[in-house]
PDB file of N, CA and C in Angstrom:
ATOM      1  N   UNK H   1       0.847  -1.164   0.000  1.00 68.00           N
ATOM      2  CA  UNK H   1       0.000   0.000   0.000  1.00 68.00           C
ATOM      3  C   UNK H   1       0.898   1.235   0.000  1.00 68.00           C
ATOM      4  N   UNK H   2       0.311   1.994  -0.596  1.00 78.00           N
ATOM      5  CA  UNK H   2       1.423   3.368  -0.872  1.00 78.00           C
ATOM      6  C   UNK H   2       0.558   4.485  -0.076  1.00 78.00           C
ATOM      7  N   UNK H   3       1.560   5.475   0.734  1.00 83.00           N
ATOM      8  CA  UNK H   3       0.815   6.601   1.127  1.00 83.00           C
ATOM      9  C   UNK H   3       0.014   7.553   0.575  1.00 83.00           C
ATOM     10  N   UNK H   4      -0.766   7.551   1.405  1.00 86.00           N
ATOM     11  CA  UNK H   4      -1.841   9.026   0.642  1.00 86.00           C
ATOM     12  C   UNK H   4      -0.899  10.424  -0.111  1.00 86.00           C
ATOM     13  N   UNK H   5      -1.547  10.630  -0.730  1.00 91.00           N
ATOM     14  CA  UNK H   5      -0.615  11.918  -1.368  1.00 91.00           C
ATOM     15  C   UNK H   5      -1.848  12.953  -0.554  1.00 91.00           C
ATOM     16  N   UNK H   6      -1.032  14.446  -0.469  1.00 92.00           N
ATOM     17  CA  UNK H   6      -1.747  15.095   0.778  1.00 92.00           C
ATOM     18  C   UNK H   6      -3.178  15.420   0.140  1.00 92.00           C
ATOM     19  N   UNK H   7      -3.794  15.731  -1.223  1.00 93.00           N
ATOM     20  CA  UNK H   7      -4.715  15.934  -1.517  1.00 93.00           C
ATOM     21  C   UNK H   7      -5.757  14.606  -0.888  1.00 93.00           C
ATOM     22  N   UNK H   8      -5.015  13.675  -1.668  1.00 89.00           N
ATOM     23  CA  UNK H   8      -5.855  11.939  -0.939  1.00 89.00           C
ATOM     24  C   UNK H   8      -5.875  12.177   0.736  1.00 89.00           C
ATOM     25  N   UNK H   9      -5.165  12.701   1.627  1.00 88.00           N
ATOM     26  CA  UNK H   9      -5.292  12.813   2.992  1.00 88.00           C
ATOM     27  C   UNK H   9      -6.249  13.267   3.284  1.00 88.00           C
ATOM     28  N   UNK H  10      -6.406  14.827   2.285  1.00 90.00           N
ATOM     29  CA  UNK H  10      -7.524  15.692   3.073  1.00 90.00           C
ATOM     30  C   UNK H  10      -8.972  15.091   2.998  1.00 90.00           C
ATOM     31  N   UNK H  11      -9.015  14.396   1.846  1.00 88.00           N
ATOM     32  CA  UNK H  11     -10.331  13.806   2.131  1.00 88.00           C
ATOM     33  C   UNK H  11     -10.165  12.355   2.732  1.00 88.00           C
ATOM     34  N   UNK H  12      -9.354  11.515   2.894  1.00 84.00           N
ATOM     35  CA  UNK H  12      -9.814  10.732   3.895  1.00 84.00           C
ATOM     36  C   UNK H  12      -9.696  10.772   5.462  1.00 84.00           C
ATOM     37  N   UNK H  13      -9.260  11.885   6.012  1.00 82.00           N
ATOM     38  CA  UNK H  13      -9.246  12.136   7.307  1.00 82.00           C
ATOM     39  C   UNK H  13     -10.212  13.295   7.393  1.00 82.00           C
ATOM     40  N   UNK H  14     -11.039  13.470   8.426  1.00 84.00           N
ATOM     41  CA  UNK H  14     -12.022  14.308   8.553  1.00 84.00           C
ATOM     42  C   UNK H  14     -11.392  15.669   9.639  1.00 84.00           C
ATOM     43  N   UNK H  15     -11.172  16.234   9.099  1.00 87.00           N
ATOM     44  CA  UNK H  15     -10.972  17.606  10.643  1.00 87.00           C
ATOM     45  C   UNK H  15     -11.864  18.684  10.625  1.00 87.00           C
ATOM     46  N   UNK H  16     -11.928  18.919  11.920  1.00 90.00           N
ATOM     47  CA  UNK H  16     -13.037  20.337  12.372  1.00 90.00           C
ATOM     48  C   UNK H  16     -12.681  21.394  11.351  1.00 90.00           C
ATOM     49  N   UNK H  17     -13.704  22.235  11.435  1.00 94.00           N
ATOM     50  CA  UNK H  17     -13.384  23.439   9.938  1.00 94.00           C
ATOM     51  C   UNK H  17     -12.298  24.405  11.195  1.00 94.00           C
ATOM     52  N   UNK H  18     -11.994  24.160  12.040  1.00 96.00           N
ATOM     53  CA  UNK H  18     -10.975  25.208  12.986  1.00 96.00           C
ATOM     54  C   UNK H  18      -9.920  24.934  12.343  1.00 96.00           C
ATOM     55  N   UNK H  19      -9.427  23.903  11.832  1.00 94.00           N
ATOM     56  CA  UNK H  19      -8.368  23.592  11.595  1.00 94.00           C
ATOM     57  C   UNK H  19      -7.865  23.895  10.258  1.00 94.00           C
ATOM     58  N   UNK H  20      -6.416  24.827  10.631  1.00 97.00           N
ATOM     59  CA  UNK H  20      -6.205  25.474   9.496  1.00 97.00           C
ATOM     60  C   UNK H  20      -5.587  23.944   8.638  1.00 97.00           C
ATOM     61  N   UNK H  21      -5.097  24.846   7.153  1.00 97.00           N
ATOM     62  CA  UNK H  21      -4.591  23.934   5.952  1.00 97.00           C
ATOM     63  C   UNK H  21      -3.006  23.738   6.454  1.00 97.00           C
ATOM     64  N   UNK H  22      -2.574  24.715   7.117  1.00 97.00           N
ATOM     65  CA  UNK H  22      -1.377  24.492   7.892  1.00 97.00           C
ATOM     66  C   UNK H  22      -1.383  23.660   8.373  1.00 97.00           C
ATOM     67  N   UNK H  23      -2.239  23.343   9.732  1.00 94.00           N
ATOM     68  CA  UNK H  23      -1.567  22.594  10.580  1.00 94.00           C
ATOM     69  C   UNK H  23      -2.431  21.010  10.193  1.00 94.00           C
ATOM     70  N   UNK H  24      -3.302  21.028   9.101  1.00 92.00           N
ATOM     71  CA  UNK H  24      -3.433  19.280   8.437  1.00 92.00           C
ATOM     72  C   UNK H  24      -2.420  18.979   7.716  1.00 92.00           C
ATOM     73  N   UNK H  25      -1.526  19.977   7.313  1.00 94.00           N
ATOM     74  CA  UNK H  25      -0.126  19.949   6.273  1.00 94.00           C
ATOM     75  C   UNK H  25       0.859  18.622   7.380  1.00 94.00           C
ATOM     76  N   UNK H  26       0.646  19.896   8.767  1.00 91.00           N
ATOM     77  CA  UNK H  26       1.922  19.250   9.460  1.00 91.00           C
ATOM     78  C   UNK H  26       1.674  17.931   9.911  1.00 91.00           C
ATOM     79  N   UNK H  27       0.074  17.905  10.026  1.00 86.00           N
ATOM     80  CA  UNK H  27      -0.435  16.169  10.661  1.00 86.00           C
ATOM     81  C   UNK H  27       0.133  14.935   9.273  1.00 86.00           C
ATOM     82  N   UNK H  28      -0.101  16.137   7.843  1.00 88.00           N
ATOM     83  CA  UNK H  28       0.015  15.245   6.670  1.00 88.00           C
ATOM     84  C   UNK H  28       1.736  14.303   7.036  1.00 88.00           C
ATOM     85  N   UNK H  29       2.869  15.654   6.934  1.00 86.00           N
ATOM     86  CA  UNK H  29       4.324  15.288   7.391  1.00 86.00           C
ATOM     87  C   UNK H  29       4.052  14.716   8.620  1.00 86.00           C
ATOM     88  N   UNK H  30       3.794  15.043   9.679  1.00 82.00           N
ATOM     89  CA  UNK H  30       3.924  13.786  10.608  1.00 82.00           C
ATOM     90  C   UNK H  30       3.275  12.335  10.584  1.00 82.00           C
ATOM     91  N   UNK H  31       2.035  11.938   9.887  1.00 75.00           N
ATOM     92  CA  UNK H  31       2.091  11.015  10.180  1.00 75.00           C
ATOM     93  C   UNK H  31       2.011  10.429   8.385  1.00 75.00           C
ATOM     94  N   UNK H  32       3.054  10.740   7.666  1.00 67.00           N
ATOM     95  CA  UNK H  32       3.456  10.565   6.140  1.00 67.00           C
ATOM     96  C   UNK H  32       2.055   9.811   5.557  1.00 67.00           C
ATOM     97  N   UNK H  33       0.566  10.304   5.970  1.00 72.00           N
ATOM     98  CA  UNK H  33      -0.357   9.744   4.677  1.00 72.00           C
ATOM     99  C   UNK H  33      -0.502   8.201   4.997  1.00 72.00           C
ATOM    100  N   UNK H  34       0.222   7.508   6.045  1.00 71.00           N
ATOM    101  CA  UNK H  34      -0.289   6.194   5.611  1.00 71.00           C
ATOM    102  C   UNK H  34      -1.714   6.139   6.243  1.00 71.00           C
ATOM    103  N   UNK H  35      -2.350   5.655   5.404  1.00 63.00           N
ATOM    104  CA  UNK H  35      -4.202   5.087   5.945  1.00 63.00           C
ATOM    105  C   UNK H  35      -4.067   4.187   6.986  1.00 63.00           C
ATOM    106  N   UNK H  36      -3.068   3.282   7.168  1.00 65.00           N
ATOM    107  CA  UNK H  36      -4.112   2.217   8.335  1.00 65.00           C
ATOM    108  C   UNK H  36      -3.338   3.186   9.666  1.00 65.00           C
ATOM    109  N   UNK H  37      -2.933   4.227  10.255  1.00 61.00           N
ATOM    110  CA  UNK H  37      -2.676   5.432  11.315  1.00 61.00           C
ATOM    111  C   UNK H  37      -3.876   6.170  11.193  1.00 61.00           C
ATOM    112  N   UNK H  38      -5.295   5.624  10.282  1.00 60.00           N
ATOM    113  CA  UNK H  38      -6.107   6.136  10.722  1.00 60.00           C
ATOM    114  C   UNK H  38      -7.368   6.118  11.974  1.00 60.00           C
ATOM    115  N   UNK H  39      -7.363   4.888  12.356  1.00 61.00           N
ATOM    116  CA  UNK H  39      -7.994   4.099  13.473  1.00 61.00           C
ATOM    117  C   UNK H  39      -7.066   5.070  14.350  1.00 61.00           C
ATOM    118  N   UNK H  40      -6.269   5.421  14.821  1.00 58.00           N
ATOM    119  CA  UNK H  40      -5.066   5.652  15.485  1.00 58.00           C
ATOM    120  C   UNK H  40      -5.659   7.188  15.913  1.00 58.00           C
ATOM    121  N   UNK H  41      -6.138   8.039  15.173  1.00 60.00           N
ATOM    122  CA  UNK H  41      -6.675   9.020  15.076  1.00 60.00           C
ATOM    123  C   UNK H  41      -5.614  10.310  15.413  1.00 60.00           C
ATOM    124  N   UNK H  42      -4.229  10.471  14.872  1.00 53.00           N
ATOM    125  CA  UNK H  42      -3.340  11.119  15.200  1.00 53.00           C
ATOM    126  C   UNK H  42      -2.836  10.952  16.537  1.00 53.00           C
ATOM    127  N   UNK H  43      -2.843  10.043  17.140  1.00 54.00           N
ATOM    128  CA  UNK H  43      -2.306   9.770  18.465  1.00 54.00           C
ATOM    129  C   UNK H  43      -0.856   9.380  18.020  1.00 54.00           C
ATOM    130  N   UNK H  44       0.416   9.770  18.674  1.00 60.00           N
ATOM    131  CA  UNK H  44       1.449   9.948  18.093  1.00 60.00           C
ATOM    132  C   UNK H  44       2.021   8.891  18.547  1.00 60.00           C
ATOM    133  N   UNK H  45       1.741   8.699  19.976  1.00 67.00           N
ATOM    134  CA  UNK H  45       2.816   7.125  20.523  1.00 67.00           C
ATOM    135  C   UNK H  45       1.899   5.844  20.285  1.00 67.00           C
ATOM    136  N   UNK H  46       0.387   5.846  20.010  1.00 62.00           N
ATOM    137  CA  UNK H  46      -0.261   4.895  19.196  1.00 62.00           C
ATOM    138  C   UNK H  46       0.123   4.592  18.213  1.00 62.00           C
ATOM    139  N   UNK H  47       0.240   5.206  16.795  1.00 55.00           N
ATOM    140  CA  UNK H  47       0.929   5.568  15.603  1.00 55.00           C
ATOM    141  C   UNK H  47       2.039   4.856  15.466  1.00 55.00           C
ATOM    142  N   UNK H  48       3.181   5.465  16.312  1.00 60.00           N
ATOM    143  CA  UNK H  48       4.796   4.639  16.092  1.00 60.00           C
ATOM    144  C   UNK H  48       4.957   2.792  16.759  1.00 60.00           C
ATOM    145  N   UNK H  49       3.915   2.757  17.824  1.00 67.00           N
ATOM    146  CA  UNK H  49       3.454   1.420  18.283  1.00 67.00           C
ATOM    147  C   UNK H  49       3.563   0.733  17.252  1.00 67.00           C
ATOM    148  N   UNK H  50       2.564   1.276  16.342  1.00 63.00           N
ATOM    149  CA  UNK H  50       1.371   0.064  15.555  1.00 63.00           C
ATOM    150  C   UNK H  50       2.582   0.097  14.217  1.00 63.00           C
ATOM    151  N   UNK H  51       3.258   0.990  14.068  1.00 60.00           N
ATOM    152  CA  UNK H  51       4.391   1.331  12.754  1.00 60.00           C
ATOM    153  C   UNK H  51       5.392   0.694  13.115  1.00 60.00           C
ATOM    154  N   UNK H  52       6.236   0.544  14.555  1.00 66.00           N
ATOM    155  CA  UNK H  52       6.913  -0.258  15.069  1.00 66.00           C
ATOM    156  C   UNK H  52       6.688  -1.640  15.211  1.00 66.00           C
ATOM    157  N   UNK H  53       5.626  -2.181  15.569  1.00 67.00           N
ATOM    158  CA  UNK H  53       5.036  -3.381  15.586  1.00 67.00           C
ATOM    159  C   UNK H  53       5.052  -4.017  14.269  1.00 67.00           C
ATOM    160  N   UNK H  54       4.183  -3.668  12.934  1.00 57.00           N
ATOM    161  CA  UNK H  54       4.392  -3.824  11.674  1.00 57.00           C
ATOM    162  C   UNK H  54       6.072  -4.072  11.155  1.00 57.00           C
ATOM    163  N   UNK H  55       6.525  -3.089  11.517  1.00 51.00           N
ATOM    164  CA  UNK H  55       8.150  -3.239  10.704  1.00 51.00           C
ATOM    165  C   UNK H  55       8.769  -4.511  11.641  1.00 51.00           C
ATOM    166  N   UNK H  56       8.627  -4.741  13.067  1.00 45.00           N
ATOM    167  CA  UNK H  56       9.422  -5.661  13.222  1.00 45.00           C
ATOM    168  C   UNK H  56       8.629  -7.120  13.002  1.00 45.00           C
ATOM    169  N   UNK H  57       7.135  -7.192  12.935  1.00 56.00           N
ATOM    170  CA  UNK H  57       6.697  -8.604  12.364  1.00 56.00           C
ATOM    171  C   UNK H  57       7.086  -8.531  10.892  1.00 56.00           C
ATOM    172  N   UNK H  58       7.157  -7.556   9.851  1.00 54.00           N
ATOM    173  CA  UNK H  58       7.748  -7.632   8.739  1.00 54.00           C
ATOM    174  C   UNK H  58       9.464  -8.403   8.184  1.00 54.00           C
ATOM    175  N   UNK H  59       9.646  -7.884   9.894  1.00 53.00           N
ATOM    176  CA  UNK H  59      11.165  -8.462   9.393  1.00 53.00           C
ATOM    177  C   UNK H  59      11.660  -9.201  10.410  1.00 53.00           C
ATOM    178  N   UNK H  60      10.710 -10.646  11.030  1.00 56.00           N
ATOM    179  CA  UNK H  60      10.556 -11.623  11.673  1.00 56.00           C
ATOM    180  C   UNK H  60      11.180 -11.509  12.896  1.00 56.00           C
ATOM    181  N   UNK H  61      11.484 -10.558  13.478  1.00 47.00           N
ATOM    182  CA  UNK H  61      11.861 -10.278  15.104  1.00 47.00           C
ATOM    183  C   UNK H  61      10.951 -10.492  15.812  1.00 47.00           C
TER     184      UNK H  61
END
């Protein structure tokens, strides 16, 4: 699966209209577009868990 490109982000993540285009930019760079960090709901040490977890069952540790 390949990351969202930021246009593909903005519509599959939903944010309050408060939220500027800035700072969905910076959620875009922090959490690089991948979709399944969406359950995750920008939670940042959830996120690297579930990204950490993945890479090391990927590479049989």
């Amino acid at each position: 699966m390949l990351p969202l490109s930021f246009k593909e982000f903005l519509t599959f993540y939903e944010f309050d209209s408060a939220v500027t285009m800035d700072e969905k930019f910076q959620k875009y760079l922090q959490f690089g577009g991948m979709p399944v960090l969406r359950e995750y709901q920008f939670n940042e040490t959830r996120s690297n868990h579930a990204l950490e977890s993945r890479e090391l069952s990927r590479n049989n540790f």
